[in-house]
């Protein structure tokens, strides 16, 4: 945890440890998960951007994939560009600030995962189970329709496929969320922190987060029930547009406002 911990100067509330779950409410938390595609001679790009809101009171989690080509303000750069370029310009802090600006919510934590280490994560968990919507084949693997058990390498290949998907990047986003939910399900099954520590130790060179060890333990003990119900959100009403010869995904303002409001309500602890 010392190796992967990288603090960010933010006003994040401490996670409370209740004396009994019935007498004190745990506060909802939010996370931005960045799947980083490292490229030679540059800082890489956030190939995958998923926002998670976790509400322990309602025992539910929401997952939202953000299209990487989304045209939005890059906070701190004073330009509008693809949201996945925010990481290239200013690392996790700029990606986090730009995502908060887009969704109009506060995000407590950020987790950066080297996409290549994703293979190790899945393998440590013993593989994951997904349901494939349609048959397809990549250069190295075949994915028949139906229930599949995927190794780490297969899972990464499954997530990355885009061009043969009839839904394009939206289909890719759905597989991202599907695989993330499968990983969360497996993580929630871990009976103790010993395997969890081994998992973190194995990927120490590939994961960076502003969640400290104490907070990880509290999340594991008090928040994992929220992973029993995972709802996925998506943007489907936007449209493509070319600006100065570059293609962008333009959000539908009404849909963006509705998704923002749903996340705000999920982060509220009001009955």
Coordinates of C-alpha atoms in Angstrom, one line a residue:
X1 CA 0.0 0.0 0.0
X2 CA 2.9 2.3 0.7
X3 CA 4.1 1.7 -2.9
X4 CA 0.8 2.4 -4.6
X5 CA -0.4 5.2 -2.3
X6 CA -0.1 8.7 -4.0
X7 CA -1.9 11.4 -2.1
X8 CA -3.8 14.2 -3.9
X9 CA -4.5 17.4 -2.1
X10 CA -8.3 17.2 -1.7
X11 CA -10.9 17.7 0.9
X12 CA -11.9 14.1 1.4
X13 CA -14.0 13.2 4.6
X14 CA -12.6 10.5 6.8
X15 CA -14.5 7.1 6.5
X16 CA -16.3 6.5 9.8
X17 CA -16.1 3.2 11.6
X18 CA -19.5 2.7 13.3
X19 CA -19.9 1.1 16.6
X20 CA -22.9 -0.8 15.3
X21 CA -24.2 -0.6 11.7
X22 CA -27.7 0.1 13.0
X23 CA -26.9 3.2 15.0
X24 CA -24.6 5.2 12.6
X25 CA -24.8 5.7 8.8
X26 CA -21.7 5.2 6.7
X27 CA -21.2 8.0 4.2
X28 CA -21.4 7.2 0.5
X29 CA -18.2 7.5 -1.4
X30 CA -17.2 8.0 -5.1
X31 CA -14.3 6.8 -7.1
X32 CA -12.8 7.4 -10.6
X33 CA -11.2 4.3 -12.0
X34 CA -8.7 5.1 -14.8
X35 CA -7.4 2.3 -17.1
X36 CA -4.1 3.8 -18.4
X37 CA -2.7 2.9 -21.8
X38 CA 1.0 3.7 -21.4
X39 CA 2.7 4.6 -24.6
X40 CA 6.4 4.9 -25.3
X41 CA 7.8 8.4 -24.8
X42 CA 4.6 9.9 -23.4
X43 CA 2.6 9.9 -20.2
X44 CA -0.2 7.7 -21.6
X45 CA -3.9 8.2 -21.9
X46 CA -6.9 7.1 -19.8
X47 CA -8.2 4.4 -22.2
X48 CA -10.9 3.6 -19.7
X49 CA -12.8 6.0 -17.4
X50 CA -15.3 4.6 -15.0
X51 CA -17.0 6.5 -12.2
X52 CA -18.3 4.5 -9.2
X53 CA -20.6 5.7 -6.5
X54 CA -21.0 3.5 -3.5
X55 CA -23.8 3.9 -1.0
X56 CA -23.5 1.5 2.0
X57 CA -26.9 2.6 3.4
X58 CA -28.8 1.4 0.3
X59 CA -26.2 -1.4 -0.2
X60 CA -25.8 -0.4 -3.9
X61 CA -23.2 0.7 -6.3
X62 CA -23.5 2.6 -9.6
X63 CA -21.0 2.3 -12.5
X64 CA -20.8 4.9 -15.2
X65 CA -18.5 4.6 -18.2
X66 CA -17.5 7.9 -19.8
X67 CA -16.9 7.8 -23.5
X68 CA -13.2 8.6 -23.9
X69 CA -13.8 10.9 -26.9
X70 CA -16.2 13.1 -24.9
X71 CA -15.8 16.8 -25.8
X72 CA -15.5 18.7 -22.5
X73 CA -13.6 21.3 -20.6
X74 CA -10.1 20.2 -19.5
X75 CA -9.9 21.8 -16.1
X76 CA -6.5 23.5 -15.5
X77 CA -5.7 23.5 -19.2
X78 CA -8.4 26.1 -20.2
X79 CA -9.2 24.2 -23.4
X80 CA -12.0 21.9 -24.6
X81 CA -10.7 18.5 -25.8
X82 CA -11.4 14.8 -25.5
X83 CA -11.7 13.9 -21.8
X84 CA -9.2 11.1 -22.1
X85 CA -6.5 13.7 -23.0
X86 CA -6.9 15.2 -19.5
X87 CA -4.6 12.5 -18.1
X88 CA -2.0 13.2 -20.8
X89 CA -2.0 16.9 -19.9
X90 CA -2.1 16.7 -16.1
X91 CA -2.2 13.2 -14.8
X92 CA -4.8 11.8 -12.4
X93 CA -5.5 15.2 -10.8
X94 CA -6.5 16.8 -14.1
X95 CA -8.5 13.8 -15.2
X96 CA -10.3 13.9 -11.8
X97 CA -11.0 17.6 -11.9
X98 CA -12.3 17.4 -15.5
X99 CA -14.6 14.5 -14.7
X100 CA -16.0 16.3 -11.7
X101 CA -16.6 19.3 -13.9
X102 CA -18.4 17.3 -16.5
X103 CA -20.6 15.4 -14.1
X104 CA -21.0 18.2 -11.6
X105 CA -20.2 15.9 -8.6
X106 CA -17.4 15.6 -6.1
X107 CA -15.3 12.5 -6.5
X108 CA -13.4 11.3 -3.4
X109 CA -10.9 8.8 -4.8
X110 CA -9.0 7.9 -7.9
X111 CA -7.5 4.6 -8.9
X112 CA -5.1 4.4 -11.8
X113 CA -4.5 0.9 -13.2
X114 CA -2.0 0.1 -16.0
X115 CA -4.1 -1.9 -18.4
X116 CA -1.4 -4.5 -18.8
X117 CA -1.6 -5.2 -15.0
X118 CA -5.3 -5.9 -15.4
X119 CA -4.3 -9.3 -16.6
X120 CA -2.6 -10.0 -13.3
X121 CA -5.5 -8.8 -11.3
X122 CA -8.0 -11.1 -13.0
X123 CA -5.6 -14.1 -12.8
X124 CA -5.1 -13.5 -9.0
X125 CA -8.8 -13.7 -8.6
X126 CA -9.0 -17.0 -10.4
X127 CA -10.5 -15.6 -13.5
X128 CA -13.9 -13.9 -14.0
X129 CA -17.3 -14.9 -15.3
X130 CA -19.2 -12.9 -17.9
X131 CA -22.1 -13.3 -20.3
X132 CA -21.1 -12.4 -23.9
X133 CA -23.9 -10.8 -25.9
X134 CA -22.7 -12.0 -29.3
X135 CA -20.0 -14.2 -30.8
X136 CA -16.8 -12.5 -32.0
X137 CA -13.1 -13.3 -32.7
X138 CA -10.0 -11.3 -32.1
X139 CA -6.5 -12.0 -33.4
X140 CA -5.8 -14.3 -30.4
X141 CA -9.1 -15.4 -28.9
X142 CA -12.6 -16.6 -29.8
X143 CA -15.6 -15.4 -27.7
X144 CA -18.7 -17.5 -28.3
X145 CA -22.1 -16.1 -27.3
X146 CA -23.2 -16.9 -23.7
X147 CA -21.5 -17.6 -20.4
X148 CA -17.7 -17.4 -20.4
X149 CA -15.0 -17.8 -17.9
X150 CA -12.1 -15.5 -18.8
X151 CA -8.5 -15.5 -17.8
X152 CA -6.7 -12.2 -17.4
X153 CA -5.4 -12.1 -20.9
X154 CA -8.8 -13.1 -22.3
X155 CA -10.5 -10.4 -20.2
X156 CA -8.3 -7.6 -21.4
X157 CA -8.7 -8.7 -25.0
X158 CA -12.5 -9.0 -24.4
X159 CA -12.6 -5.4 -23.1
X160 CA -10.5 -3.9 -25.8
X161 CA -12.4 -5.2 -28.8
X162 CA -14.3 -2.3 -30.5
X163 CA -14.2 -2.2 -34.2
X164 CA -16.2 -5.5 -34.7
X165 CA -18.9 -4.4 -32.2
X166 CA -22.1 -3.3 -33.9
X167 CA -22.4 -0.7 -31.1
X168 CA -18.9 0.6 -31.5
X169 CA -17.4 2.3 -28.5
X170 CA -20.7 1.9 -26.6
X171 CA -20.5 -1.8 -26.8
X172 CA -16.9 -1.6 -25.6
X173 CA -18.1 0.5 -22.6
X174 CA -20.7 -2.2 -21.8
X175 CA -18.0 -4.8 -21.7
X176 CA -15.8 -2.6 -19.5
X177 CA -18.6 -2.3 -17.0
X178 CA -19.4 -6.0 -17.3
X179 CA -15.8 -7.0 -16.6
X180 CA -15.5 -4.5 -13.7
X181 CA -18.6 -5.8 -12.1
X182 CA -17.2 -9.4 -12.4
X183 CA -14.0 -8.2 -10.7
X184 CA -15.9 -6.5 -7.9
X185 CA -18.0 -9.6 -7.4
X186 CA -14.8 -11.7 -7.0
X187 CA -13.2 -9.2 -4.7
X188 CA -16.2 -9.1 -2.5
X189 CA -15.9 -12.8 -2.1
X190 CA -12.4 -12.6 -0.6
X191 CA -12.8 -13.9 3.0
X192 CA -10.0 -11.9 4.6
X193 CA -7.5 -9.2 4.0
X194 CA -4.7 -11.6 3.5
X195 CA -5.6 -12.4 -0.1
X196 CA -6.5 -8.8 -0.7
X197 CA -3.0 -7.7 0.5
X198 CA -1.4 -10.3 -1.8
X199 CA -3.4 -8.9 -4.7
X200 CA -2.2 -5.4 -4.0
X201 CA 1.3 -6.5 -3.5
X202 CA 1.3 -8.3 -6.8
X203 CA 0.2 -5.2 -8.8
X204 CA 2.1 -2.7 -6.7
X205 CA 4.1 -1.6 -9.7
X206 CA 1.0 -1.0 -11.8
X207 CA -1.6 0.6 -9.5
X208 CA -1.7 4.1 -8.0
X209 CA -4.4 5.5 -5.7
X210 CA -5.0 8.2 -3.2
X211 CA -6.8 5.6 -0.9
X212 CA -4.6 4.9 2.1
X213 CA -4.3 1.5 3.8
X214 CA -6.7 2.4 6.7
X215 CA -9.4 3.4 4.2
X216 CA -8.9 0.2 2.2
X217 CA -9.5 -1.9 5.3
X218 CA -12.6 0.1 6.2
X219 CA -14.0 -0.2 2.7
X220 CA -13.4 -3.9 2.7
X221 CA -15.1 -4.3 6.0
X222 CA -17.9 -1.9 5.8
X223 CA -18.6 -1.2 2.1
X224 CA -18.4 -4.5 0.3
X225 CA -22.1 -5.3 0.8
X226 CA -22.8 -2.4 -1.6
X227 CA -21.3 -4.4 -4.4
X228 CA -24.1 -7.0 -4.1
X229 CA -26.3 -4.6 -6.2
X230 CA -24.5 -2.9 -9.0
X231 CA -26.4 -0.7 -11.4
X232 CA -24.8 0.5 -14.7
X233 CA -25.4 3.8 -16.2
X234 CA -24.5 4.9 -19.7
X235 CA -24.6 7.8 -22.2
X236 CA -26.5 6.9 -25.4
X237 CA -28.2 10.1 -26.6
X238 CA -25.1 12.0 -27.6
X239 CA -23.9 12.5 -31.1
X240 CA -20.6 12.6 -33.0
X241 CA -19.2 15.9 -34.4
X242 CA -16.0 16.9 -36.2
X243 CA -14.2 20.0 -34.9
X244 CA -11.1 21.2 -36.7
X245 CA -10.8 17.8 -38.4
X246 CA -11.1 15.8 -35.1
X247 CA -14.0 13.6 -34.2
X248 CA -15.6 14.1 -30.8
X249 CA -18.5 12.6 -28.8
X250 CA -20.9 15.5 -27.9
X251 CA -23.0 14.9 -24.8
X252 CA -26.8 15.3 -24.9
X253 CA -27.3 18.1 -22.3
X254 CA -30.6 16.7 -21.0
X255 CA -29.1 13.2 -20.6
X256 CA -26.0 14.5 -18.9
X257 CA -28.1 16.5 -16.4
X258 CA -30.2 13.4 -15.7
X259 CA -27.2 11.2 -15.1
X260 CA -25.6 13.9 -12.9
X261 CA -28.7 14.1 -10.8
X262 CA -28.9 10.3 -10.4
X263 CA -25.3 10.2 -9.1
X264 CA -26.0 13.1 -6.8
X265 CA -29.0 11.4 -5.3
X266 CA -27.0 8.2 -4.9
X267 CA -24.3 10.1 -3.0
X268 CA -26.9 11.5 -0.7
X269 CA -27.4 9.8 2.6
X270 CA -31.0 11.1 3.1
X271 CA -33.7 8.6 3.6

